[in-house]
CSV table of N, CA and C in Angstrom, one decimal:
chain,number,residue,atom,x,y,z
A,1,MET,N,-195.6,45.1,4.0
A,1,MET,CA,-196.5,46.0,4.4
A,1,MET,C,-197.6,45.3,5.2
A,2,CYS,N,-198.0,45.8,6.4
A,2,CYS,CA,-199.0,45.2,7.2
A,2,CYS,C,-200.4,45.7,6.7
A,3,SER,N,-201.4,44.9,6.9
A,3,SER,CA,-202.7,45.4,6.4
A,3,SER,C,-203.3,46.5,7.2
A,4,SER,N,-202.7,46.9,8.3
A,4,SER,CA,-203.2,48.0,9.1
A,4,SER,C,-202.8,49.4,8.6
A,5,ASP,N,-201.9,49.4,7.6
A,5,ASP,CA,-201.4,50.6,7.0
A,5,ASP,C,-202.3,51.0,5.8
A,6,LEU,N,-203.4,51.5,6.1
A,6,LEU,CA,-204.5,51.8,5.1
A,6,LEU,C,-204.1,52.9,4.0
A,7,GLY,N,-203.3,53.9,4.5
A,7,GLY,CA,-202.8,55.0,3.7
A,7,GLY,C,-201.9,54.4,2.6
A,8,GLU,N,-200.9,53.6,3.0
A,8,GLU,CA,-200.0,53.0,2.1
A,8,GLU,C,-200.7,52.1,1.1
A,9,GLU,N,-201.7,51.3,1.6
A,9,GLU,CA,-202.4,50.4,0.8
A,9,GLU,C,-203.3,51.2,-0.3
A,10,ALA,N,-203.8,52.3,0.1
A,10,ALA,CA,-204.6,53.2,-0.8
A,10,ALA,C,-203.7,53.7,-2.0
A,11,VAL,N,-202.5,54.1,-1.6
A,11,VAL,CA,-201.5,54.5,-2.7
A,11,VAL,C,-201.2,53.4,-3.6
A,12,LYS,N,-200.9,52.2,-3.0
A,12,LYS,CA,-200.5,51.0,-3.7
A,12,LYS,C,-201.6,50.6,-4.7
A,13,VAL,N,-202.8,50.5,-4.2
A,13,VAL,CA,-204.0,50.1,-5.0
A,13,VAL,C,-204.2,51.1,-6.1
A,14,SER,N,-204.1,52.4,-5.7
A,14,SER,CA,-204.3,53.4,-6.7
A,14,SER,C,-203.4,53.4,-7.9
A,15,LYS,N,-202.1,53.1,-7.6
A,15,LYS,CA,-201.0,53.0,-8.6
A,15,LYS,C,-201.4,51.8,-9.6
A,16,LYS,N,-201.8,50.8,-9.0
A,16,LYS,CA,-202.1,49.6,-9.8
A,16,LYS,C,-203.4,49.7,-10.6
A,17,THR,N,-204.5,50.3,-10.1
A,17,THR,CA,-205.7,50.4,-10.8
A,17,THR,C,-206.0,51.7,-11.5
A,18,LYS,N,-205.2,52.7,-11.2
A,18,LYS,CA,-205.3,54.0,-11.9
A,18,LYS,C,-206.7,54.6,-12.0
A,19,PRO,N,-207.3,54.8,-10.8
A,19,PRO,CA,-208.7,55.3,-10.8
A,19,PRO,C,-208.7,56.8,-11.2
A,20,ASP,N,-210.0,57.3,-11.6
A,20,ASP,CA,-210.1,58.7,-11.8
A,20,ASP,C,-210.2,59.5,-10.5
A,21,VAL,N,-210.9,58.9,-9.5
A,21,VAL,CA,-211.1,59.5,-8.2
A,21,VAL,C,-210.8,58.6,-7.1
A,22,VAL,N,-210.1,59.1,-6.1
A,22,VAL,CA,-209.8,58.3,-4.9
A,22,VAL,C,-210.5,59.0,-3.7
A,23,LEU,N,-211.2,58.2,-2.9
A,23,LEU,CA,-211.8,58.8,-1.7
A,23,LEU,C,-211.0,58.3,-0.5
A,24,LEU,N,-210.5,59.3,0.3
A,24,LEU,CA,-209.5,59.1,1.4
A,24,LEU,C,-210.1,59.7,2.7
A,25,ASP,N,-209.9,58.9,3.7
A,25,ASP,CA,-210.3,59.4,5.1
A,25,ASP,C,-209.1,60.2,5.6
A,26,ILE,N,-209.4,61.2,6.3
A,26,ILE,CA,-208.3,62.0,6.9
A,26,ILE,C,-207.4,61.1,7.9
A,27,ARG,N,-208.2,60.4,8.8
A,27,ARG,CA,-207.5,59.6,9.7
A,27,ARG,C,-207.6,58.1,9.4
A,28,MET,N,-206.4,57.5,9.1
A,28,MET,CA,-206.3,56.1,8.7
A,28,MET,C,-205.2,55.5,9.5
A,29,ALA,N,-205.2,54.2,9.7
A,29,ALA,CA,-204.1,53.5,10.4
A,29,ALA,C,-202.9,53.6,9.5
A,30,GLY,N,-201.7,53.8,10.1
A,30,GLY,CA,-200.5,53.9,9.4
A,30,GLY,C,-200.4,55.3,8.8
A,31,MET,N,-200.1,55.4,7.5
A,31,MET,CA,-200.1,56.6,6.8
A,31,MET,C,-201.4,57.4,6.8
A,32,ASP,N,-201.5,58.6,7.3
A,32,ASP,CA,-202.9,59.2,7.3
A,32,ASP,C,-203.3,59.7,5.9
A,33,GLY,N,-204.5,60.1,5.8
A,33,GLY,CA,-205.1,60.5,4.5
A,33,GLY,C,-204.3,61.7,3.8
A,34,LEU,N,-203.9,62.6,4.7
A,34,LEU,CA,-203.2,63.7,4.1
A,34,LEU,C,-201.8,63.4,3.4
A,35,GLU,N,-201.2,62.5,4.1
A,35,GLU,CA,-199.9,62.0,3.6
A,35,GLU,C,-200.1,61.1,2.3
A,36,ALA,N,-201.2,60.3,2.4
A,36,ALA,CA,-201.5,59.5,1.2
A,36,ALA,C,-201.9,60.4,0.0
A,37,LEU,N,-202.6,61.5,0.4
A,37,LEU,CA,-203.1,62.5,-0.7
A,37,LEU,C,-201.7,63.1,-1.3
A,38,ARG,N,-200.8,63.5,-0.5
A,38,ARG,CA,-199.5,64.1,-1.0
A,38,ARG,C,-198.8,63.1,-1.9
A,39,LYS,N,-198.7,61.8,-1.5
A,39,LYS,CA,-198.1,60.8,-2.3
A,39,LYS,C,-198.8,60.6,-3.6
A,40,LEU,N,-200.1,60.5,-3.5
A,40,LEU,CA,-200.9,60.3,-4.8
A,40,LEU,C,-200.8,61.4,-5.7
A,41,ARG,N,-200.8,62.7,-5.2
A,41,ARG,CA,-200.7,63.8,-6.1
A,41,ARG,C,-199.3,63.9,-6.7
A,42,ALA,N,-198.3,63.5,-6.0
A,42,ALA,CA,-196.9,63.6,-6.5
A,42,ALA,C,-196.7,62.5,-7.6
A,43,GLU,N,-197.2,61.3,-7.3
A,43,GLU,CA,-197.0,60.2,-8.2
A,43,GLU,C,-198.1,60.0,-9.4
A,44,MET,N,-199.2,60.5,-9.0
A,44,MET,CA,-200.3,60.4,-10.0
A,44,MET,C,-201.1,61.7,-10.1
A,45,PRO,N,-200.6,62.8,-10.6
A,45,PRO,CA,-201.2,64.1,-10.5
A,45,PRO,C,-202.6,64.2,-11.2
A,46,GLN,N,-202.9,63.3,-12.1
A,46,GLN,CA,-204.2,63.3,-12.8
A,46,GLN,C,-205.3,62.8,-12.0
A,47,VAL,N,-204.9,62.0,-10.9
A,47,VAL,CA,-206.0,61.4,-10.0
A,47,VAL,C,-206.6,62.6,-9.1
A,48,ARG,N,-207.9,62.7,-9.1
A,48,ARG,CA,-208.5,63.6,-8.1
A,48,ARG,C,-208.9,62.9,-6.9
A,49,CYS,N,-208.7,63.6,-5.8
A,49,CYS,CA,-208.9,63.0,-4.4
A,49,CYS,C,-210.0,63.8,-3.7
A,50,VAL,N,-210.9,63.0,-3.2
A,50,VAL,CA,-212.0,63.6,-2.3
A,50,VAL,C,-211.6,63.1,-0.9
A,51,MET,N,-211.5,64.0,0.1
A,51,MET,CA,-211.2,63.7,1.5
A,51,MET,C,-212.6,63.5,2.2
A,52,LEU,N,-212.6,62.6,3.0
A,52,LEU,CA,-213.8,62.3,3.8
A,52,LEU,C,-213.4,62.3,5.3
A,53,SER,N,-214.1,63.0,6.1
A,53,SER,CA,-213.7,63.1,7.5
A,53,SER,C,-214.9,63.3,8.5
A,54,THR,N,-214.7,62.9,9.7
A,54,THR,CA,-215.6,63.2,10.8
A,54,THR,C,-215.4,64.6,11.2
A,55,PHE,N,-214.2,65.1,11.0
A,55,PHE,CA,-213.7,66.3,11.7
A,55,PHE,C,-214.0,67.6,10.8
A,56,ASP,N,-214.8,68.5,11.3
A,56,ASP,CA,-215.1,69.8,10.7
A,56,ASP,C,-213.9,70.7,11.2
A,57,ASN,N,-212.7,70.5,10.8
A,57,ASN,CA,-211.6,71.2,11.3
A,57,ASN,C,-211.0,72.0,10.1
A,58,PRO,N,-211.0,73.3,10.2
A,58,PRO,CA,-210.4,74.1,9.2
A,58,PRO,C,-209.0,73.8,8.9
A,59,THR,N,-208.2,73.4,9.8
A,59,THR,CA,-206.8,73.0,9.6
A,59,THR,C,-206.7,71.8,8.7
A,60,TYR,N,-207.5,70.8,9.0
A,60,TYR,CA,-207.5,69.7,8.0
A,60,TYR,C,-208.0,70.1,6.6
A,61,VAL,N,-208.9,70.9,6.5
A,61,VAL,CA,-209.5,71.3,5.2
A,61,VAL,C,-208.4,72.2,4.5
A,62,ALA,N,-207.8,73.0,5.2
A,62,ALA,CA,-206.7,73.8,4.6
A,62,ALA,C,-205.5,73.0,4.2
A,63,ARG,N,-205.2,72.0,5.0
A,63,ARG,CA,-204.0,71.1,4.5
A,63,ARG,C,-204.4,70.3,3.4
A,64,ALA,N,-205.7,69.9,3.3
A,64,ALA,CA,-206.1,69.1,2.2
A,64,ALA,C,-206.1,70.0,0.9
A,65,VAL,N,-206.5,71.3,1.0
A,65,VAL,CA,-206.4,72.2,-0.1
A,65,VAL,C,-204.9,72.3,-0.6
A,66,ALA,N,-204.1,72.5,0.4
A,66,ALA,CA,-202.6,72.7,0.1
A,66,ALA,C,-202.0,71.5,-0.6
A,67,ALA,N,-202.6,70.3,-0.2
A,67,ALA,CA,-202.0,69.1,-0.8
A,67,ALA,C,-202.6,68.7,-2.0
A,68,GLY,N,-203.6,69.4,-2.5
A,68,GLY,CA,-204.2,69.1,-3.8
A,68,GLY,C,-205.5,68.3,-3.8
A,69,ALA,N,-206.2,68.3,-2.7
A,69,ALA,CA,-207.5,67.6,-2.7
A,69,ALA,C,-208.6,68.3,-3.6
A,70,HIS,N,-209.4,67.6,-4.2
A,70,HIS,CA,-210.4,68.2,-5.0
A,70,HIS,C,-211.6,68.7,-4.2
A,71,ASP,N,-211.9,67.9,-3.1
A,71,ASP,CA,-213.0,68.2,-2.2
A,71,ASP,C,-212.8,67.6,-0.9
A,72,TYR,N,-213.5,68.1,0.1
A,72,TYR,CA,-213.4,67.7,1.5
A,72,TYR,C,-214.9,67.6,2.0
A,73,MET,N,-215.3,66.3,2.3
A,73,MET,CA,-216.7,66.1,2.7
A,73,MET,C,-216.7,65.5,4.1
A,74,LEU,N,-217.7,65.9,4.8
A,74,LEU,CA,-217.9,65.4,6.2
A,74,LEU,C,-218.7,64.1,6.1
A,75,LYS,N,-218.4,63.2,7.1
A,75,LYS,CA,-219.1,61.9,7.1
A,75,LYS,C,-220.6,62.0,7.3
A,76,GLY,N,-221.0,63.2,7.9
A,76,GLY,CA,-222.4,63.4,8.1
A,76,GLY,C,-223.2,63.8,6.9
A,77,CYS,N,-222.5,64.0,5.7
A,77,CYS,CA,-223.2,64.4,4.5
A,77,CYS,C,-224.1,63.3,4.0
A,78,THR,N,-225.0,63.7,3.1
A,78,THR,CA,-226.0,62.7,2.6
A,78,THR,C,-225.3,61.8,1.6
A,79,ARG,N,-225.9,60.7,1.3
A,79,ARG,CA,-225.4,59.9,0.2
A,79,ARG,C,-225.3,60.7,-1.1
A,80,SER,N,-226.3,61.4,-1.4
A,80,SER,CA,-226.4,62.2,-2.7
A,80,SER,C,-225.3,63.3,-2.7
A,81,GLU,N,-225.0,63.9,-1.6
A,81,GLU,CA,-224.0,64.9,-1.5
A,81,GLU,C,-222.6,64.3,-1.8
A,82,LEU,N,-222.3,63.1,-1.3
A,82,LEU,CA,-221.1,62.4,-1.4
A,82,LEU,C,-221.0,62.0,-2.9
A,83,ILE,N,-222.0,61.4,-3.5
A,83,ILE,CA,-222.0,61.0,-4.9
A,83,ILE,C,-221.8,62.2,-5.8
A,84,GLU,N,-222.4,63.3,-5.5
A,84,GLU,CA,-222.2,64.6,-6.2
A,84,GLU,C,-220.7,65.0,-6.2
A,85,SER,N,-220.1,64.9,-5.0
A,85,SER,CA,-218.7,65.3,-4.9
A,85,SER,C,-217.8,64.4,-5.7
A,86,ILE,N,-218.0,63.1,-5.6
A,86,ILE,CA,-217.2,62.1,-6.3
A,86,ILE,C,-217.4,62.2,-7.9
A,87,THR,N,-218.6,62.3,-8.3
A,87,THR,CA,-218.9,62.5,-9.7
A,87,THR,C,-218.4,63.9,-10.2
A,88,GLY,N,-218.5,64.9,-9.4
A,88,GLY,CA,-218.0,66.2,-9.8
A,88,GLY,C,-216.5,66.2,-9.9
A,89,ALA,N,-215.8,65.5,-9.0
A,89,ALA,CA,-214.4,65.4,-9.1
A,89,ALA,C,-214.0,64.6,-10.4
A,90,ALA,N,-214.7,63.5,-10.7
A,90,ALA,CA,-214.4,62.8,-11.9
A,90,ALA,C,-214.5,63.6,-13.1
A,91,ALA,N,-215.5,64.6,-13.1
A,91,ALA,CA,-215.8,65.4,-14.3
A,91,ALA,C,-214.9,66.7,-14.3
A,92,GLY,N,-214.2,66.8,-13.2
A,92,GLY,CA,-213.3,68.1,-13.1
A,92,GLY,C,-214.1,69.3,-12.7
A,93,LYS,N,-215.3,69.1,-12.2
A,93,LYS,CA,-216.1,70.3,-11.8
A,93,LYS,C,-215.6,70.9,-10.5
A,94,LEU,N,-216.0,72.1,-10.1
A,94,LEU,CA,-215.7,72.7,-8.9
A,94,LEU,C,-216.2,71.9,-7.7
A,95,PRO,N,-215.5,72.0,-6.5
A,95,PRO,CA,-216.0,71.2,-5.4
A,95,PRO,C,-217.4,71.4,-5.1
A,96,ALA,N,-218.0,70.4,-4.4
A,96,ALA,CA,-219.4,70.3,-4.2
A,96,ALA,C,-219.9,71.6,-3.4
A,97,ARG,N,-221.0,72.0,-3.7
A,97,ARG,CA,-221.6,73.2,-3.0
A,97,ARG,C,-221.6,73.0,-1.5
A,98,THR,N,-221.9,71.7,-1.1
A,98,THR,CA,-222.0,71.4,0.3
A,98,THR,C,-220.7,71.1,1.0
A,99,GLY,N,-219.7,70.9,0.2
A,99,GLY,CA,-218.4,70.5,0.7
A,99,GLY,C,-217.7,71.6,1.6
A,100,GLU,N,-217.0,71.2,2.5
A,100,GLU,CA,-216.2,72.1,3.4
A,100,GLU,C,-215.1,72.8,2.6
A,101,MET,N,-214.7,72.2,1.5
A,101,MET,CA,-213.6,72.8,0.7
A,101,MET,C,-214.0,74.2,0.3
A,102,ARG,N,-215.3,74.4,-0.1
A,102,ARG,CA,-215.7,75.7,-0.6
A,102,ARG,C,-215.5,76.8,0.5
A,103,ARG,N,-215.9,76.4,1.7
A,103,ARG,CA,-215.8,77.4,2.8
A,103,ARG,C,-214.4,77.8,3.1
A,104,VAL,N,-213.5,76.8,3.3
A,104,VAL,CA,-212.1,77.2,3.7
A,104,VAL,C,-211.3,77.7,2.4
A,105,ALA,N,-211.6,77.1,1.3
A,105,ALA,CA,-210.9,77.6,0.0
A,105,ALA,C,-211.2,79.1,-0.2
A,106,THR,N,-212.4,79.5,0.1
A,106,THR,CA,-212.8,80.9,-0.1
A,106,THR,C,-212.0,81.8,0.9
A,107,THR,N,-211.8,81.3,2.1
A,107,THR,CA,-211.0,82.0,3.1
A,107,THR,C,-209.6,82.2,2.6
A,108,MET,N,-209.1,81.1,1.9
A,108,MET,CA,-207.7,81.2,1.5
A,108,MET,C,-207.5,81.8,0.2
A,109,ALA,N,-208.6,82.1,-0.6
A,109,ALA,CA,-208.5,82.7,-1.9
A,109,ALA,C,-208.0,84.1,-1.9
A,110,ASP,N,-207.7,84.6,-3.1
A,110,ASP,CA,-207.3,86.0,-3.2
A,110,ASP,C,-208.6,86.9,-2.9
A,111,ARG,N,-208.3,87.8,-2.1
A,111,ARG,CA,-209.4,88.8,-1.9
A,111,ARG,C,-208.9,90.2,-2.2
A,112,ALA,N,-209.7,91.0,-2.6
A,112,ALA,CA,-209.3,92.4,-2.9
A,112,ALA,C,-208.8,93.0,-1.6
A,113,PRO,N,-207.7,93.8,-1.7
A,113,PRO,CA,-207.2,94.3,-0.4
A,113,PRO,C,-208.2,95.4,0.1
A,114,THR,N,-208.3,95.4,1.4
A,114,THR,CA,-209.2,96.4,2.0
A,114,THR,C,-208.3,97.5,2.6
A,115,PRO,N,-208.6,98.7,2.3
A,115,PRO,CA,-207.9,99.8,2.9
A,115,PRO,C,-208.1,99.9,4.4
A,116,ASP,N,-207.2,99.4,5.2
A,116,ASP,CA,-207.4,99.4,6.6
A,116,ASP,C,-206.1,99.9,7.3
A,117,PRO,N,-206.1,101.1,7.9
A,117,PRO,CA,-205.0,101.6,8.4
A,117,PRO,C,-204.4,100.7,9.6
A,118,ASP,N,-205.3,99.9,10.2
A,118,ASP,CA,-204.7,99.0,11.3
A,118,ASP,C,-204.1,97.7,10.7
A,119,MET,N,-204.2,97.6,9.4
A,119,MET,CA,-203.6,96.3,8.8
A,119,MET,C,-202.6,96.7,7.7
A,120,PRO,N,-201.4,96.9,8.1
A,120,PRO,CA,-200.4,97.4,7.1
A,120,PRO,C,-199.8,96.4,6.2
A,121,LEU,N,-200.5,95.3,5.9
A,121,LEU,CA,-200.1,94.2,5.1
A,121,LEU,C,-200.4,94.3,3.6
A,122,THR,N,-199.5,93.8,2.9
A,122,THR,CA,-199.8,93.7,1.4
A,122,THR,C,-200.8,92.6,1.2
A,123,GLN,N,-201.3,92.5,0.0
A,123,GLN,CA,-202.4,91.4,-0.3
A,123,GLN,C,-201.7,90.0,-0.1
A,124,ARG,N,-200.5,89.8,-0.6
A,124,ARG,CA,-199.8,88.5,-0.5
A,124,ARG,C,-199.6,88.2,1.0
A,125,GLU,N,-199.1,89.2,1.8
A,125,GLU,CA,-198.9,88.9,3.2
A,125,GLU,C,-200.2,88.6,4.0
A,126,THR,N,-201.3,89.1,3.5
A,126,THR,CA,-202.6,88.8,4.1
A,126,THR,C,-203.0,87.4,3.7
A,127,GLN,N,-202.7,87.0,2.5
A,127,GLN,CA,-202.9,85.6,2.1
A,127,GLN,C,-202.1,84.6,3.0
A,128,VAL,N,-200.8,84.9,3.1
A,128,VAL,CA,-199.9,84.1,3.9
A,128,VAL,C,-200.4,84.0,5.4
A,129,LEU,N,-200.8,85.2,5.9
A,129,LEU,CA,-201.4,85.2,7.3
A,129,LEU,C,-202.6,84.4,7.4
A,130,ARG,N,-203.5,84.4,6.4
A,130,ARG,CA,-204.7,83.5,6.5
A,130,ARG,C,-204.3,82.0,6.6
A,131,HIS,N,-203.3,81.7,5.8
A,131,HIS,CA,-202.8,80.3,5.8
A,131,HIS,C,-202.2,80.0,7.1
A,132,VAL,N,-201.4,80.9,7.6
A,132,VAL,CA,-200.7,80.7,9.0
A,132,VAL,C,-201.8,80.4,10.0
A,133,ALA,N,-202.9,81.3,10.0
A,133,ALA,CA,-204.0,81.2,11.0
A,133,ALA,C,-204.7,79.9,10.9
A,134,LEU,N,-204.7,79.2,9.7
A,134,LEU,CA,-205.3,78.0,9.5
A,134,LEU,C,-204.4,76.8,9.9
A,135,GLY,N,-203.2,77.2,10.3
A,135,GLY,CA,-202.3,76.1,10.8
A,135,GLY,C,-201.4,75.5,9.7
A,136,LEU,N,-201.3,76.0,8.6
A,136,LEU,CA,-200.5,75.4,7.6
A,136,LEU,C,-198.9,75.7,7.9
A,137,SER,N,-198.1,74.8,7.5
A,137,SER,CA,-196.7,74.9,7.6
A,137,SER,C,-196.2,75.8,6.4
A,138,ASN,N,-195.0,76.3,6.4
A,138,ASN,CA,-194.4,77.0,5.3
A,138,ASN,C,-194.5,76.3,4.0
A,139,LYS,N,-194.1,75.0,4.1
A,139,LYS,CA,-194.2,74.1,2.9
A,139,LYS,C,-195.6,74.1,2.3
A,140,GLU,N,-196.6,73.9,3.2
A,140,GLU,CA,-198.0,73.7,2.7
A,140,GLU,C,-198.4,75.1,2.1
A,141,ILE,N,-198.1,76.2,2.8
A,141,ILE,CA,-198.4,77.5,2.2
A,141,ILE,C,-197.8,77.7,0.8
A,142,ALA,N,-196.5,77.4,0.7
A,142,ALA,CA,-195.8,77.5,-0.6
A,142,ALA,C,-196.5,76.7,-1.7
A,143,GLU,N,-196.9,75.5,-1.3
A,143,GLU,CA,-197.6,74.7,-2.3
A,143,GLU,C,-198.9,75.3,-2.7
A,144,SER,N,-199.7,75.8,-1.7
A,144,SER,CA,-201.0,76.3,-1.9
A,144,SER,C,-200.9,77.6,-2.8
A,145,LEU,N,-199.9,78.5,-2.6
A,145,LEU,CA,-199.8,79.7,-3.3
A,145,LEU,C,-198.9,79.6,-4.5
A,146,ALA,N,-198.3,78.5,-4.7
A,146,ALA,CA,-197.3,78.3,-5.8
A,146,ALA,C,-196.2,79.3,-5.8
A,147,ILE,N,-195.6,79.4,-4.6
A,147,ILE,CA,-194.4,80.2,-4.4
A,147,ILE,C,-193.4,79.3,-3.6
A,148,SER,N,-192.2,79.8,-3.5
A,148,SER,CA,-191.1,79.0,-2.8
A,148,SER,C,-191.3,79.1,-1.3
A,149,VAL,N,-190.7,78.1,-0.6
A,149,VAL,CA,-190.7,78.1,0.8
A,149,VAL,C,-190.0,79.3,1.4
A,150,GLU,N,-188.9,79.8,0.7
A,150,GLU,CA,-188.1,80.9,1.1
A,150,GLU,C,-188.9,82.2,1.0
A,151,THR,N,-189.7,82.3,-0.1
A,151,THR,CA,-190.6,83.5,-0.2
A,151,THR,C,-191.7,83.5,0.9
A,152,VAL,N,-192.2,82.3,1.3
A,152,VAL,CA,-193.2,82.2,2.4
A,152,VAL,C,-192.5,82.7,3.7
A,153,LYS,N,-191.3,82.2,3.9
A,153,LYS,CA,-190.6,82.6,5.2
A,153,LYS,C,-190.4,84.1,5.2
A,154,GLU,N,-190.0,84.7,4.1
A,154,GLU,CA,-189.8,86.1,4.0
A,154,GLU,C,-191.2,86.9,4.3
A,155,HIS,N,-192.3,86.4,3.7
A,155,HIS,CA,-193.6,87.1,4.0
A,155,HIS,C,-193.9,86.9,5.5
A,156,VAL,N,-193.7,85.7,6.0
A,156,VAL,CA,-194.0,85.5,7.5
A,156,VAL,C,-193.2,86.5,8.3
A,157,GLN,N,-191.9,86.6,8.1
A,157,GLN,CA,-191.1,87.6,8.9
A,157,GLN,C,-191.6,88.9,8.7
A,158,ASN,N,-191.9,89.4,7.5
A,158,ASN,CA,-192.4,90.7,7.3
A,158,ASN,C,-193.8,91.0,8.0
A,159,LEU,N,-194.6,90.0,7.9
A,159,LEU,CA,-195.9,90.3,8.5
A,159,LEU,C,-195.8,90.2,10.1
A,160,LEU,N,-194.9,89.4,10.6
A,160,LEU,CA,-194.7,89.4,12.0
A,160,LEU,C,-194.2,90.7,12.5
A,161,ARG,N,-193.3,91.3,11.8
A,161,ARG,CA,-192.8,92.6,12.1
A,161,ARG,C,-193.8,93.7,12.0
A,162,LYS,N,-194.6,93.7,10.9
A,162,LYS,CA,-195.6,94.7,10.6
A,162,LYS,C,-196.7,94.7,11.6
A,163,ILE,N,-197.1,93.6,12.1
A,163,ILE,CA,-198.2,93.6,13.1
A,163,ILE,C,-197.7,93.5,14.5
A,164,SER,N,-196.4,93.5,14.7
A,164,SER,CA,-195.8,93.6,16.0
A,164,SER,C,-196.1,92.4,16.9
A,165,VAL,N,-195.9,91.2,16.4
A,165,VAL,CA,-196.1,90.0,17.2
A,165,VAL,C,-194.8,89.2,17.1
A,166,ALA,N,-194.6,88.3,18.1
A,166,ALA,CA,-193.4,87.5,18.2
A,166,ALA,C,-193.3,86.2,17.4
A,167,ASP,N,-194.5,85.6,17.2
A,167,ASP,CA,-194.5,84.3,16.6
A,167,ASP,C,-195.8,84.1,15.8
A,168,ARG,N,-195.9,82.9,15.1
A,168,ARG,CA,-197.0,82.5,14.3
A,168,ARG,C,-198.3,82.4,15.1
A,169,THR,N,-198.2,81.9,16.3
A,169,THR,CA,-199.5,81.7,17.1
A,169,THR,C,-200.1,83.1,17.4
A,170,GLN,N,-199.3,84.0,17.8
A,170,GLN,CA,-199.7,85.5,18.0
A,170,GLN,C,-200.3,86.0,16.7
A,171,ALA,N,-199.6,85.7,15.6
A,171,ALA,CA,-200.1,86.2,14.3
A,171,ALA,C,-201.5,85.7,14.0
A,172,ALA,N,-201.7,84.4,14.3
A,172,ALA,CA,-203.0,83.7,14.1
A,172,ALA,C,-204.1,84.3,14.9
A,173,VAL,N,-203.7,84.6,16.2
A,173,VAL,CA,-204.7,85.2,17.0
A,173,VAL,C,-205.1,86.6,16.5
A,174,TRP,N,-204.1,87.4,16.1
A,174,TRP,CA,-204.3,88.7,15.5
A,174,TRP,C,-205.2,88.6,14.3
A,175,ALA,N,-205.0,87.6,13.4
A,175,ALA,CA,-205.8,87.5,12.2
A,175,ALA,C,-207.3,87.1,12.6
A,176,VAL,N,-207.4,86.2,13.6
A,176,VAL,CA,-208.7,85.9,14.0
A,176,VAL,C,-209.5,87.0,14.6
A,177,ARG,N,-208.8,87.8,15.4
A,177,ARG,CA,-209.5,88.9,16.0
A,177,ARG,C,-209.9,90.0,15.0
A,178,ARG,N,-209.2,90.0,13.9
A,178,ARG,CA,-209.6,91.0,12.8
A,178,ARG,C,-210.5,90.4,11.7
A,179,GLY,N,-211.0,89.2,12.0
A,179,GLY,CA,-211.9,88.6,11.1
A,179,GLY,C,-211.3,88.2,9.8
A,180,LEU,N,-210.0,87.9,9.7
A,180,LEU,CA,-209.3,87.5,8.4
A,180,LEU,C,-209.6,86.0,8.2
A,181,VAL,N,-209.9,85.3,9.2
A,181,VAL,CA,-210.1,83.8,9.0
A,181,VAL,C,-211.6,83.4,9.4
């Protein structure tokens, strides 16, 4: 392994040292932070991960949620906010009040269905649509909602048909225009 593969090195060191919390950057040389997060969660599910990024990108945050991150902090946060996030993760507390995770996780969360004649979707289809609009793959949506990839595919096909669009991109635009994301 070359020293420039920081993601792989993070996984290797974590396996050896067994930390309570790992702080990962989204963008790292070699294996990126999201892939390192997936590996860590698969091999060490008890370890909590806080993602750190320069990018205030809802897709990154959504992917971090789907992969099992405990929190997502921006590099512009204060030292005390970052410490709060890390110590909160170690204690198993909810993500930091200032973390981006709260904002995007709220968007992805269950919401009471709103009776809207222009939106003929079930609550689950609406959840899947929110995830699609945030740029998640079927596999990431399945992990986030704890359902099978086949079920996600079925929901995607149903919602595309119901809202009369041809693909995921058009569905995402439809969701944004209706304020679902």
